[in-house]
PDB file of C-alpha atoms and ligand atoms in Angstrom:
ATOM      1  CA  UNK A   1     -37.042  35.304 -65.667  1.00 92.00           C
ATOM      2  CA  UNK A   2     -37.268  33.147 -62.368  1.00 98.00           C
ATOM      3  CA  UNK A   3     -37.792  29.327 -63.043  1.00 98.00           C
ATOM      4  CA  UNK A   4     -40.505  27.204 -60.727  1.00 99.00           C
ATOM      5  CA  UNK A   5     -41.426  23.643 -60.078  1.00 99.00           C
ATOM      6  CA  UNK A   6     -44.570  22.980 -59.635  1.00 99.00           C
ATOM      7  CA  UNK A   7     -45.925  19.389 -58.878  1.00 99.00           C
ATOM      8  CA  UNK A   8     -49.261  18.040 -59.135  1.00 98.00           C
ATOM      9  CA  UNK A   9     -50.094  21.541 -62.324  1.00 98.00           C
ATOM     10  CA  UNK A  10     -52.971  19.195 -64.215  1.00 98.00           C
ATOM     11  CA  UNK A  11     -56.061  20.826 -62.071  1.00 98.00           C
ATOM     12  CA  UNK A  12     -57.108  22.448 -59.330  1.00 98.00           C
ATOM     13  CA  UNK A  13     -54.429  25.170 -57.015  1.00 98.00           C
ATOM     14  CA  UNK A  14     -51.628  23.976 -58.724  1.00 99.00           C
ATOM     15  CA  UNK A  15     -53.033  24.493 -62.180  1.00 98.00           C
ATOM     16  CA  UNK A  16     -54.233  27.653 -60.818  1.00 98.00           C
ATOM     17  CA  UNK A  17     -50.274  28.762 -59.787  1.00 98.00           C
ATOM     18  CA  UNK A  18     -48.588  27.243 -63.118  1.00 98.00           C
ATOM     19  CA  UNK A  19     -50.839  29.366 -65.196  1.00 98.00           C
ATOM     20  CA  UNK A  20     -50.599  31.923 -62.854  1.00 98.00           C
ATOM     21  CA  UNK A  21     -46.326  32.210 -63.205  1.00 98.00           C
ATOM     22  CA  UNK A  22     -46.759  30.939 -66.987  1.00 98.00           C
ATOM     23  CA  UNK A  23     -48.863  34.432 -67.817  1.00 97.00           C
ATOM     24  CA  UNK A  24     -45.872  36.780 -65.918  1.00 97.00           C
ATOM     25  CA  UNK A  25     -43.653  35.106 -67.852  1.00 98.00           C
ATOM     26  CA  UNK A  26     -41.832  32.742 -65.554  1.00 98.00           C
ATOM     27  CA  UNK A  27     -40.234  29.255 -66.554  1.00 98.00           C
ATOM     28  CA  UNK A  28     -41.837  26.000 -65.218  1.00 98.00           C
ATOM     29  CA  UNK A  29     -41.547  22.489 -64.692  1.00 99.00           C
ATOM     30  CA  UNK A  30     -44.811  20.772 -63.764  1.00 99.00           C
ATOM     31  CA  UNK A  31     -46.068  17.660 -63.036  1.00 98.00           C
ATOM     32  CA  UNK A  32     -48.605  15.292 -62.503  1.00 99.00           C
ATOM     33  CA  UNK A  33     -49.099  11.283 -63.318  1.00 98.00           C
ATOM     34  CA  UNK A  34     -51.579  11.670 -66.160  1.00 98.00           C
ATOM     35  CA  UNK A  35     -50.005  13.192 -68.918  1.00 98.00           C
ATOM     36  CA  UNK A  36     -52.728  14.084 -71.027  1.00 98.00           C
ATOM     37  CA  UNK A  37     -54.735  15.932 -68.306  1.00 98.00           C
ATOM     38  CA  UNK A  38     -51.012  18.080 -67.748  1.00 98.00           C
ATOM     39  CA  UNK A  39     -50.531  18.489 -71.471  1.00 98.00           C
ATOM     40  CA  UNK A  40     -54.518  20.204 -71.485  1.00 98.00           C
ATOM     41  CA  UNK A  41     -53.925  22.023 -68.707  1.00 98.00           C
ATOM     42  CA  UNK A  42     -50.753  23.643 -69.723  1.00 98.00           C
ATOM     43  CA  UNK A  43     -52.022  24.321 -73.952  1.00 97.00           C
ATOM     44  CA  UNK A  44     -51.263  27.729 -74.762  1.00 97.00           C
ATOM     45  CA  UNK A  45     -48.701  28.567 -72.200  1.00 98.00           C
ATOM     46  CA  UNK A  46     -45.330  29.272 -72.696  1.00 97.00           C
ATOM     47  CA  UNK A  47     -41.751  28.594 -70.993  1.00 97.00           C
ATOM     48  CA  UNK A  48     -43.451  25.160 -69.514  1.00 98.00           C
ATOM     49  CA  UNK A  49     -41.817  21.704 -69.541  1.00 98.00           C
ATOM     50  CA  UNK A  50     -43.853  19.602 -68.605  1.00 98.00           C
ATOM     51  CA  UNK A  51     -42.582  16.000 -66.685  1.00 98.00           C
ATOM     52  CA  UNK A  52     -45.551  13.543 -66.412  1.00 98.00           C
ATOM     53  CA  UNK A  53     -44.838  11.132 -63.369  1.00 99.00           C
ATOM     54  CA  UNK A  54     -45.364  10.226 -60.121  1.00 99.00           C
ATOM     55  CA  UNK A  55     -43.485  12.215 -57.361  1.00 99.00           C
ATOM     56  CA  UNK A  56     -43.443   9.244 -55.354  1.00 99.00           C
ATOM     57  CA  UNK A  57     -41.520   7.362 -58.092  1.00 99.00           C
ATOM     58  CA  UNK A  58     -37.851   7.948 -57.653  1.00 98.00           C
ATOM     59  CA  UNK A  59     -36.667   7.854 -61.283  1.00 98.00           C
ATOM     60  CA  UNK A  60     -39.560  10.754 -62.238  1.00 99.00           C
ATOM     61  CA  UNK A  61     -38.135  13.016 -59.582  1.00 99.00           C
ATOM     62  CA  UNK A  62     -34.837  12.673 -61.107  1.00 98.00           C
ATOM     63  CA  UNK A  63     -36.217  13.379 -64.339  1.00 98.00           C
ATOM     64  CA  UNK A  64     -37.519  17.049 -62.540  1.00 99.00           C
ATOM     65  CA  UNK A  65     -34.157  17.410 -61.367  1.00 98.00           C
ATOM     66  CA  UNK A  66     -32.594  16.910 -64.198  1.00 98.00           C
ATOM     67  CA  UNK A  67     -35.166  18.802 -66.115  1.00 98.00           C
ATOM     68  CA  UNK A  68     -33.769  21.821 -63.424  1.00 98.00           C
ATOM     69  CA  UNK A  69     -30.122  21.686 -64.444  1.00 98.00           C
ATOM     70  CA  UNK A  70     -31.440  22.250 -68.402  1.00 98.00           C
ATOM     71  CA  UNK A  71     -33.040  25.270 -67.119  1.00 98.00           C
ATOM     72  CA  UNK A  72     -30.211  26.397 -65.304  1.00 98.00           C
ATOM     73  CA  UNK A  73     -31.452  26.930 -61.833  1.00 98.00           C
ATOM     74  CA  UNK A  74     -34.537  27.134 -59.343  1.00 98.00           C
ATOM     75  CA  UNK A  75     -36.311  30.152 -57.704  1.00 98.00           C
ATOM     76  CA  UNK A  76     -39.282  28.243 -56.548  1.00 99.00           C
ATOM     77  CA  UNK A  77     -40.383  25.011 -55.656  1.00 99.00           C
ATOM     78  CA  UNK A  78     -44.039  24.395 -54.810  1.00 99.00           C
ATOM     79  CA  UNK A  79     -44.432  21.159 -53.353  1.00 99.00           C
ATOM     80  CA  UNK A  80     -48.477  21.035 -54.291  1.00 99.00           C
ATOM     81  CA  UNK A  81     -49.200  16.893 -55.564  1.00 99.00           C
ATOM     82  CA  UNK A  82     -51.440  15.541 -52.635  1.00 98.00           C
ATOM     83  CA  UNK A  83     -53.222  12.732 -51.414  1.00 98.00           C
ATOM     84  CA  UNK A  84     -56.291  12.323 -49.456  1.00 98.00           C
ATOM     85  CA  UNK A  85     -56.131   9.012 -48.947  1.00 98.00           C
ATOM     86  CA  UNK A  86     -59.515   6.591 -48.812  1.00 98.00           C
ATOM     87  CA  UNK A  87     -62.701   8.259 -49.702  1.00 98.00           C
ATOM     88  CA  UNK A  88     -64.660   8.426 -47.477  1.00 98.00           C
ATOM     89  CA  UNK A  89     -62.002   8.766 -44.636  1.00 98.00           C
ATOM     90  CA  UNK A  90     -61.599   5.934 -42.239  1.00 98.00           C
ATOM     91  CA  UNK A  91     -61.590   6.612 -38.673  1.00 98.00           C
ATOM     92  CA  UNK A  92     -57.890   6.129 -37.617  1.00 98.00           C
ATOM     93  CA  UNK A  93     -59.046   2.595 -35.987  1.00 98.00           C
ATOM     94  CA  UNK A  94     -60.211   1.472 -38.734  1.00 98.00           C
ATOM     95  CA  UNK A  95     -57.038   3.429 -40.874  1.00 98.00           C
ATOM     96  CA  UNK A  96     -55.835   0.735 -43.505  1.00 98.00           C
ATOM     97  CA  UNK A  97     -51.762   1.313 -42.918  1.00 98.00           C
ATOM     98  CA  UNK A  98     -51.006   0.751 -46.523  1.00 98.00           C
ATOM     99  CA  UNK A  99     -53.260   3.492 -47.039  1.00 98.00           C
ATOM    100  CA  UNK A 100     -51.888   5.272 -44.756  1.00 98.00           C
ATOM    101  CA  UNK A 101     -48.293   4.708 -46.057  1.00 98.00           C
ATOM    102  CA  UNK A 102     -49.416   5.447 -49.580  1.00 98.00           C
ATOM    103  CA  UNK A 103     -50.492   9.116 -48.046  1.00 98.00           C
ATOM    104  CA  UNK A 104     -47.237   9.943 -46.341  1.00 98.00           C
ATOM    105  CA  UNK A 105     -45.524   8.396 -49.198  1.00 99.00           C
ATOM    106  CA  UNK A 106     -46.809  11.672 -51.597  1.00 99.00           C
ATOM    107  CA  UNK A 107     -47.308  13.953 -48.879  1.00 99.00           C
ATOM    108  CA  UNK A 108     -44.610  13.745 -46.424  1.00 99.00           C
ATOM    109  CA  UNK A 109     -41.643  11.804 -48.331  1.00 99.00           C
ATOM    110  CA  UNK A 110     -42.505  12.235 -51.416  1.00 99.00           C
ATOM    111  CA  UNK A 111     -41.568  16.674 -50.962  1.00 99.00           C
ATOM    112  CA  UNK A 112     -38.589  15.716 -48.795  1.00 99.00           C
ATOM    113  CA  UNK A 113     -37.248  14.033 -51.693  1.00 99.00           C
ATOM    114  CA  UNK A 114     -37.651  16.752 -54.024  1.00 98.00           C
ATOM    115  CA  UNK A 115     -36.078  19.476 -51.787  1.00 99.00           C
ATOM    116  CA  UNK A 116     -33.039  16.900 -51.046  1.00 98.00           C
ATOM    117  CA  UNK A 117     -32.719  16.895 -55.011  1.00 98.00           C
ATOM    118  CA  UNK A 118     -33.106  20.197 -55.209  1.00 98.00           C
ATOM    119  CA  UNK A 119     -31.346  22.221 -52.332  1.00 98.00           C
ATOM    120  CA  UNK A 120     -28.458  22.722 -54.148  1.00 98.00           C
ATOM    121  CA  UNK A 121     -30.171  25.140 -57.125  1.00 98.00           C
ATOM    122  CA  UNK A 122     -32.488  26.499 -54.773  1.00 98.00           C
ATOM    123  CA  UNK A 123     -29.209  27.602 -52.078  1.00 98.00           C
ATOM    124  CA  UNK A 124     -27.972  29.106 -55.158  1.00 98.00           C
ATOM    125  CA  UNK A 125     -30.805  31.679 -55.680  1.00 98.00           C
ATOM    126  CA  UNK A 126     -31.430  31.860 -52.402  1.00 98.00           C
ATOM    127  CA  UNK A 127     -35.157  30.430 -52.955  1.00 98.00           C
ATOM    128  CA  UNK A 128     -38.030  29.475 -51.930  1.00 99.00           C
ATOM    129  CA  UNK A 129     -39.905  26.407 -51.208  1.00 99.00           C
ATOM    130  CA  UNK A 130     -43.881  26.465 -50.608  1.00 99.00           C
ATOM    131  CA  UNK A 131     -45.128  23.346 -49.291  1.00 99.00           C
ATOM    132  CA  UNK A 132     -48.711  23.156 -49.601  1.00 99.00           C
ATOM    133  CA  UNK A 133     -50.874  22.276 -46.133  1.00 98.00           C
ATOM    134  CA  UNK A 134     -53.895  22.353 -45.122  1.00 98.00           C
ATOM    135  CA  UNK A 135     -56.156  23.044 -42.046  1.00 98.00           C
ATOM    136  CA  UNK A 136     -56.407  19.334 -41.472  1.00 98.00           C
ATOM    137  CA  UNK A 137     -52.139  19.692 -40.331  1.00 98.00           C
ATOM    138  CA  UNK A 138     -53.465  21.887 -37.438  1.00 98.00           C
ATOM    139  CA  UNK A 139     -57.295  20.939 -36.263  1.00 98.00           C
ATOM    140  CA  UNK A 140     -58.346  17.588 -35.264  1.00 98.00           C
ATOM    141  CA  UNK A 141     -61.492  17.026 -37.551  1.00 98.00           C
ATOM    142  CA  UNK A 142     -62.485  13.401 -37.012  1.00 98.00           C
ATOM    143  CA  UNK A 143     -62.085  10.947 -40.238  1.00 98.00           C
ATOM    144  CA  UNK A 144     -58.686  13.476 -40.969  1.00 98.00           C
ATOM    145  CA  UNK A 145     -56.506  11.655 -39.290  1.00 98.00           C
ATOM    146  CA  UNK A 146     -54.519  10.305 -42.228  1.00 98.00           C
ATOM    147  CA  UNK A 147     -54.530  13.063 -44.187  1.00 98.00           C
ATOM    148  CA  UNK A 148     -54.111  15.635 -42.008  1.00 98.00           C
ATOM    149  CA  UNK A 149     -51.232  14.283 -39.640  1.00 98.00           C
ATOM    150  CA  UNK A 150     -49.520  13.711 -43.096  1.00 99.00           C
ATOM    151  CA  UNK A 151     -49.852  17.639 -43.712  1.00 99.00           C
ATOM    152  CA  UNK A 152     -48.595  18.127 -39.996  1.00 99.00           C
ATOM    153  CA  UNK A 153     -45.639  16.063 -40.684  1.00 99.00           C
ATOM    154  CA  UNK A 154     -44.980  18.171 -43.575  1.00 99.00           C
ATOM    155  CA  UNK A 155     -45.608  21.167 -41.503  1.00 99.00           C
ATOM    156  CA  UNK A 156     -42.829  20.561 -39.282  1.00 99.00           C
ATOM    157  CA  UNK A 157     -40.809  19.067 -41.736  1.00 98.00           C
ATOM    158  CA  UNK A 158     -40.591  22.630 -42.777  1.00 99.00           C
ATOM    159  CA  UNK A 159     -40.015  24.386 -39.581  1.00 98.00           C
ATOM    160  CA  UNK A 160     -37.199  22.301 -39.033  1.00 98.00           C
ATOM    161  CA  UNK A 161     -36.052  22.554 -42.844  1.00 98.00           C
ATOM    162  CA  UNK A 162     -36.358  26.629 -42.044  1.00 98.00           C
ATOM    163  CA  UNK A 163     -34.181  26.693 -39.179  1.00 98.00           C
ATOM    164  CA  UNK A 164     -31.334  24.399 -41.019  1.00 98.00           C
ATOM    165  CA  UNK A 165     -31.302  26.153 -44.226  1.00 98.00           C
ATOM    166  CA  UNK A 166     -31.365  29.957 -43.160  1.00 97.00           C
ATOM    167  CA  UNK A 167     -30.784  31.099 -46.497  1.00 97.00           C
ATOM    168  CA  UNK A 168     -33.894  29.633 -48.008  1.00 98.00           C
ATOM    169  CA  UNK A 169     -37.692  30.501 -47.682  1.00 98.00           C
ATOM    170  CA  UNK A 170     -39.287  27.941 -46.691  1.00 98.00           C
ATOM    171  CA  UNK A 171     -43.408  28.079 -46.037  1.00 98.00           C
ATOM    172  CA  UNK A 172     -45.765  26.145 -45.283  1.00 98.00           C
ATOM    173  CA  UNK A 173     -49.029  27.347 -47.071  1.00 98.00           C
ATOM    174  CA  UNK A 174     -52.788  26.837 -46.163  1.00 98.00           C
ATOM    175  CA  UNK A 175     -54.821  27.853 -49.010  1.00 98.00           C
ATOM    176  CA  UNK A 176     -58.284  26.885 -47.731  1.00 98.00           C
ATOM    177  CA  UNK A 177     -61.223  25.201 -48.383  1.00 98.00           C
ATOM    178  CA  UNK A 178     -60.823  24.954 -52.479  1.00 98.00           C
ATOM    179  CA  UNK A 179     -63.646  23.639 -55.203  1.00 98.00           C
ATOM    180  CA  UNK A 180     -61.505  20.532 -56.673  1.00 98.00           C
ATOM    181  CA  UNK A 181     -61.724  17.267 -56.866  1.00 98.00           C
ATOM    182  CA  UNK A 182     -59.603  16.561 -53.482  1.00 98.00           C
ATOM    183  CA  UNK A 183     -62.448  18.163 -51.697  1.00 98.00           C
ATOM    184  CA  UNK A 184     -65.077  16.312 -53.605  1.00 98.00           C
ATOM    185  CA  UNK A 185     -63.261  13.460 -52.891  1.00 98.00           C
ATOM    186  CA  UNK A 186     -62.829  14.746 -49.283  1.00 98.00           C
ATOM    187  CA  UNK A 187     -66.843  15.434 -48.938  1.00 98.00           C
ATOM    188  CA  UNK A 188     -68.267  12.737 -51.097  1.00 98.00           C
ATOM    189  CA  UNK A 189     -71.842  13.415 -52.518  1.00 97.00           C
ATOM    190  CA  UNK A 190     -71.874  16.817 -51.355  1.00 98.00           C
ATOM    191  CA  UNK A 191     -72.299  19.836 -53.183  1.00 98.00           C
ATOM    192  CA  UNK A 192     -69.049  21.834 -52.839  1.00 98.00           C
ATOM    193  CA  UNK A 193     -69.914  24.774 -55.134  1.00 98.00           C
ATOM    194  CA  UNK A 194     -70.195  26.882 -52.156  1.00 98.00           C
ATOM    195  CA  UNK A 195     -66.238  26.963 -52.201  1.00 98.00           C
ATOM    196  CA  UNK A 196     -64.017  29.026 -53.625  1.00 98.00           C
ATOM    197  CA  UNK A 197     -62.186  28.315 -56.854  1.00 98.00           C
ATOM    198  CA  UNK A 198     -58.829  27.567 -56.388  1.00 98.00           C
ATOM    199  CA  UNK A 199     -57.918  30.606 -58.401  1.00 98.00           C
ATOM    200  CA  UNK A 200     -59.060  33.332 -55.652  1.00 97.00           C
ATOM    201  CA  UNK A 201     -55.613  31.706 -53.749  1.00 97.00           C
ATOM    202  CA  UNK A 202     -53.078  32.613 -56.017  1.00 98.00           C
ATOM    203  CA  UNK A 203     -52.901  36.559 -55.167  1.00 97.00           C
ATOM    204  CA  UNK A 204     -52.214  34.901 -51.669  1.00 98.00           C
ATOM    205  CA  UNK A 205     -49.520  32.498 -52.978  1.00 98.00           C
ATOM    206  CA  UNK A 206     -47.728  35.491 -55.601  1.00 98.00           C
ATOM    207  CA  UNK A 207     -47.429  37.711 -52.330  1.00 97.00           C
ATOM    208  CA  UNK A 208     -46.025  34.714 -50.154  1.00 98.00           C
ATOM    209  CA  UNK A 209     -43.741  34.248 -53.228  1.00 98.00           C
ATOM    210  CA  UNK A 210     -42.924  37.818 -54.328  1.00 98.00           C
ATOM    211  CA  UNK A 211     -42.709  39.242 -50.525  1.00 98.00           C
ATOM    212  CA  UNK A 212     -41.184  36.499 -48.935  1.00 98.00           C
ATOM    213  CA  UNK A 213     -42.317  37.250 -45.698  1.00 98.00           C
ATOM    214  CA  UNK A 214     -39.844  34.920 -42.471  1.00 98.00           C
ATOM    215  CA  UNK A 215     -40.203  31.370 -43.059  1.00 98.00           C
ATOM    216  CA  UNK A 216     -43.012  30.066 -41.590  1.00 98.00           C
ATOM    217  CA  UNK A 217     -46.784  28.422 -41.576  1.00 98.00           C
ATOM    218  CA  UNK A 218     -49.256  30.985 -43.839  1.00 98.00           C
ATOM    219  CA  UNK A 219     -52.852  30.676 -44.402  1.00 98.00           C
ATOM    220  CA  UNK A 220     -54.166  32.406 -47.400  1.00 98.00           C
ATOM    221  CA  UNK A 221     -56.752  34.105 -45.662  1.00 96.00           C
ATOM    222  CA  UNK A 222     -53.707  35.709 -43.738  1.00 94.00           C
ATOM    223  CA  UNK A 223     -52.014  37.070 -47.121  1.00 95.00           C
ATOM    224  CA  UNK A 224     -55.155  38.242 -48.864  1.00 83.00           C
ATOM    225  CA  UNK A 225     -54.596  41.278 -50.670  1.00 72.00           C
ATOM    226  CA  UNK A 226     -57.012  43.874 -49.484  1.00 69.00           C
ATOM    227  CA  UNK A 227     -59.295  45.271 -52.167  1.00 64.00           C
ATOM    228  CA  UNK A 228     -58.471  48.662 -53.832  1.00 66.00           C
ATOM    229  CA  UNK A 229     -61.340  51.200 -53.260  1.00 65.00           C
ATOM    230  CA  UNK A 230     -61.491  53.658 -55.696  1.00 62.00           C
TER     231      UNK A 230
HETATM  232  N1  LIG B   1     -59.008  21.468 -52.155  1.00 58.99           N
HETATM  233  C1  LIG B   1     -58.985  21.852 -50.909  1.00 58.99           C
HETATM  234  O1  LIG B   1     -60.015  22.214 -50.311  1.00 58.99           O
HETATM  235  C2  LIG B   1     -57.685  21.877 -50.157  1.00 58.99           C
HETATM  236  C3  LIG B   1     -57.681  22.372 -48.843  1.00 58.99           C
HETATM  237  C4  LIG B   1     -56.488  22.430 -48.144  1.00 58.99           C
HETATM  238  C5  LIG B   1     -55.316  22.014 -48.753  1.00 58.99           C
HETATM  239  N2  LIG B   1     -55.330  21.524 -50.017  1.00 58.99           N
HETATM  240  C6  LIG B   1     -54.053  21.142 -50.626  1.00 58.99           C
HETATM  241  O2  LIG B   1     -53.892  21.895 -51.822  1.00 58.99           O
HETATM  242  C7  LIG B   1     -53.078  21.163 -52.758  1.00 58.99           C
HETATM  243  C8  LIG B   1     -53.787  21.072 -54.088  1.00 58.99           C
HETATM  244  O3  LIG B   1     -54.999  20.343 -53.889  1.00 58.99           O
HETATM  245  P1  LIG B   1     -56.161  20.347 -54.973  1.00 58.99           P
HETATM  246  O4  LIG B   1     -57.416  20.374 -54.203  1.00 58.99           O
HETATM  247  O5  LIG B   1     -55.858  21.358 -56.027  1.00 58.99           O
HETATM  248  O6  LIG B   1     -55.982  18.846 -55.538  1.00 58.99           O
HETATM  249  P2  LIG B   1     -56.525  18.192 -56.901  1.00 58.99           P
HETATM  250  O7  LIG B   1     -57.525  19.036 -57.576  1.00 58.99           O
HETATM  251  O8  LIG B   1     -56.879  16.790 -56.546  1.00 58.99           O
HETATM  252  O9  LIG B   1     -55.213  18.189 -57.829  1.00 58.99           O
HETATM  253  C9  LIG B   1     -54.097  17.421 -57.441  1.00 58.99           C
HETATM  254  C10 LIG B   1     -53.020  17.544 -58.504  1.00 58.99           C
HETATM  255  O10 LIG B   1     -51.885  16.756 -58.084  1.00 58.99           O
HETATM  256  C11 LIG B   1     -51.624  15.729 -59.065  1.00 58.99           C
HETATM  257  N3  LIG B   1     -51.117  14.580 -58.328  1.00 58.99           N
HETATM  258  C12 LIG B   1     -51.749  13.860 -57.382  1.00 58.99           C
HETATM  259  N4  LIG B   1     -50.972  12.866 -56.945  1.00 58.99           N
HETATM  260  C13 LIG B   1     -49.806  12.986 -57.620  1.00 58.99           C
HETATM  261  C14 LIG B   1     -48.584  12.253 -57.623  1.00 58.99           C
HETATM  262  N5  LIG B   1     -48.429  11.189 -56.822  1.00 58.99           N
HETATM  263  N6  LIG B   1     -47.584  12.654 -58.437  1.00 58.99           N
HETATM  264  C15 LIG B   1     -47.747  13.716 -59.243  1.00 58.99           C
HETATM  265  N7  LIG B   1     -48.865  14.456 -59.292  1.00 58.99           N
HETATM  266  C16 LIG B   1     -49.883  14.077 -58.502  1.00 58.99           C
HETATM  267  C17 LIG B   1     -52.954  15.525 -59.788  1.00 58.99           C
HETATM  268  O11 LIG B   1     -52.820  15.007 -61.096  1.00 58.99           O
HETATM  269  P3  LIG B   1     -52.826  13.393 -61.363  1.00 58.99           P
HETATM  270  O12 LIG B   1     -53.992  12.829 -60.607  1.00 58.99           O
HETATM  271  O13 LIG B   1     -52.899  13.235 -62.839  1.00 58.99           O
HETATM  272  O14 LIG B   1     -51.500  12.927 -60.797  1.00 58.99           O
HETATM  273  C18 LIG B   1     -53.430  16.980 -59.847  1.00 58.99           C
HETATM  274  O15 LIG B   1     -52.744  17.677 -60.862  1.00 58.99           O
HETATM  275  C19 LIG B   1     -52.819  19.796 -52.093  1.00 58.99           C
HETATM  276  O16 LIG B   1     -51.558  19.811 -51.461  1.00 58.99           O
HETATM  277  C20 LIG B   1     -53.931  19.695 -51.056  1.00 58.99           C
HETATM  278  O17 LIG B   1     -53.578  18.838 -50.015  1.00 58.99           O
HETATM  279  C21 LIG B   1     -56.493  21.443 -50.741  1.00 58.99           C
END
């Protein structure tokens, strides 16, 4: 069975996708910093190892890599632990830089370092690596500016990554306006339960992951699977 990485599994999409992989049988390594939340999230699945830590924190992405070799390879990383930064979100002229730092840190560096870890298993299946975006990366919605030229940076960070390493997959994917606590956090004091579980992404995510369309930027709402009529 294929093996995936997940970061950031203890809620929300990537939650949704580790349980998602976990019930067709795939192995996993997941992560997030609190390791209780993980360790709840992940109960009653099997072929998970879970890594608590902080994917900005050098030693705990070792720990993932190393947690790769024991399983033996990698089909799939998913590049999914995010930050939104202050909530609510500054203006950039009033953008605190450390802030700002602390967002590119898990969004933008923070991946890079995981796929520099990780190229070699990946090259070896011939994988695939899903970094997770976001409509912020591509519209300029005011108060975003942190956040979303952190996605952008990823965004590109992936085109480029594409056209170096022809022999991986390499997406960026835009689930969507998701119910979570990012876009609580995102929309304070509003009522989000007009939005979508993060579970109605995943059929999007399996086909990015079982078709493996050309690398490239995907939104979910481009991948949805149609509904069978009877
Ligand atoms: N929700 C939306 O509407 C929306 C829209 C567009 C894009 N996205 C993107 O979709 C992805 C998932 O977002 P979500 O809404 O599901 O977020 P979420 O509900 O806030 O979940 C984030 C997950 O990442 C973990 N995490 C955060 N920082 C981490 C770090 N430094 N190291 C390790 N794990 C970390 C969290 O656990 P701990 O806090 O315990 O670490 C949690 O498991 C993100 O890339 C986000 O940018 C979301």
């Amino acid at each position: 069975m294929p093996t995936a990485l997940i970061t950031g599994a203890s809620r929300g999409l990537g939650r949704a996708a580790a349980q998602a992989l976990a019930r067709r049988g795939w192995s996993l390594i997941v992560d997030a910093r609190r390791a209780d939340d993980l360790a709840d999230a992940m109960r009653g699945l099997t072929g998970v190892v879970a890594v608590p830590g902080d994917v900005t924190d050098p030693r705990h992405r070792a720990d993932l890599a190393a947690a790769v070799g024991r399983a033996g390879g990698l089909d799939v990383l998913v590049n999914n632990a995010s930050q939104l930064g202050p909530s609510p979100q500054p203006l950039l002229r009033d953008y605190p830089l450390d802030e700002l730092g602390r967002v590119y840190g898990t969004n933008v560096v923070a991946p890079l370092a995981l796929i520099q870890l990780l190229t070699a298993p990946l090259t070896a299946a011939a994988g695939t690596i899903v970094n997770v975006s976001s409509d912020a990366a591509v519209e300029a919605y005011p108060g975003w500016g942190g956040y979303g030229s952190a996605k952008a940076a990823l965004d590109q960070l992936t085109a480029v990554l594409a056209a170096e390493e022809p022999s991986l997959h390499c997406y960026a994917f835009d689930p969507g306006d998701m119910r979570t606590d990012m876009h609580q956090q995102a929309f304070p004091g509003e009522d989000i339960s007009d939005r979508p579980e993060p579970e109605t992404v995943i059929p999007a995510l399996l086909r990015l992951i079982d078709e493996r369309p050309p690398s490239g930027r995907y939104r979910a709402t481009d991948l949805a699977v149609p509904a069978v009529t009877p």
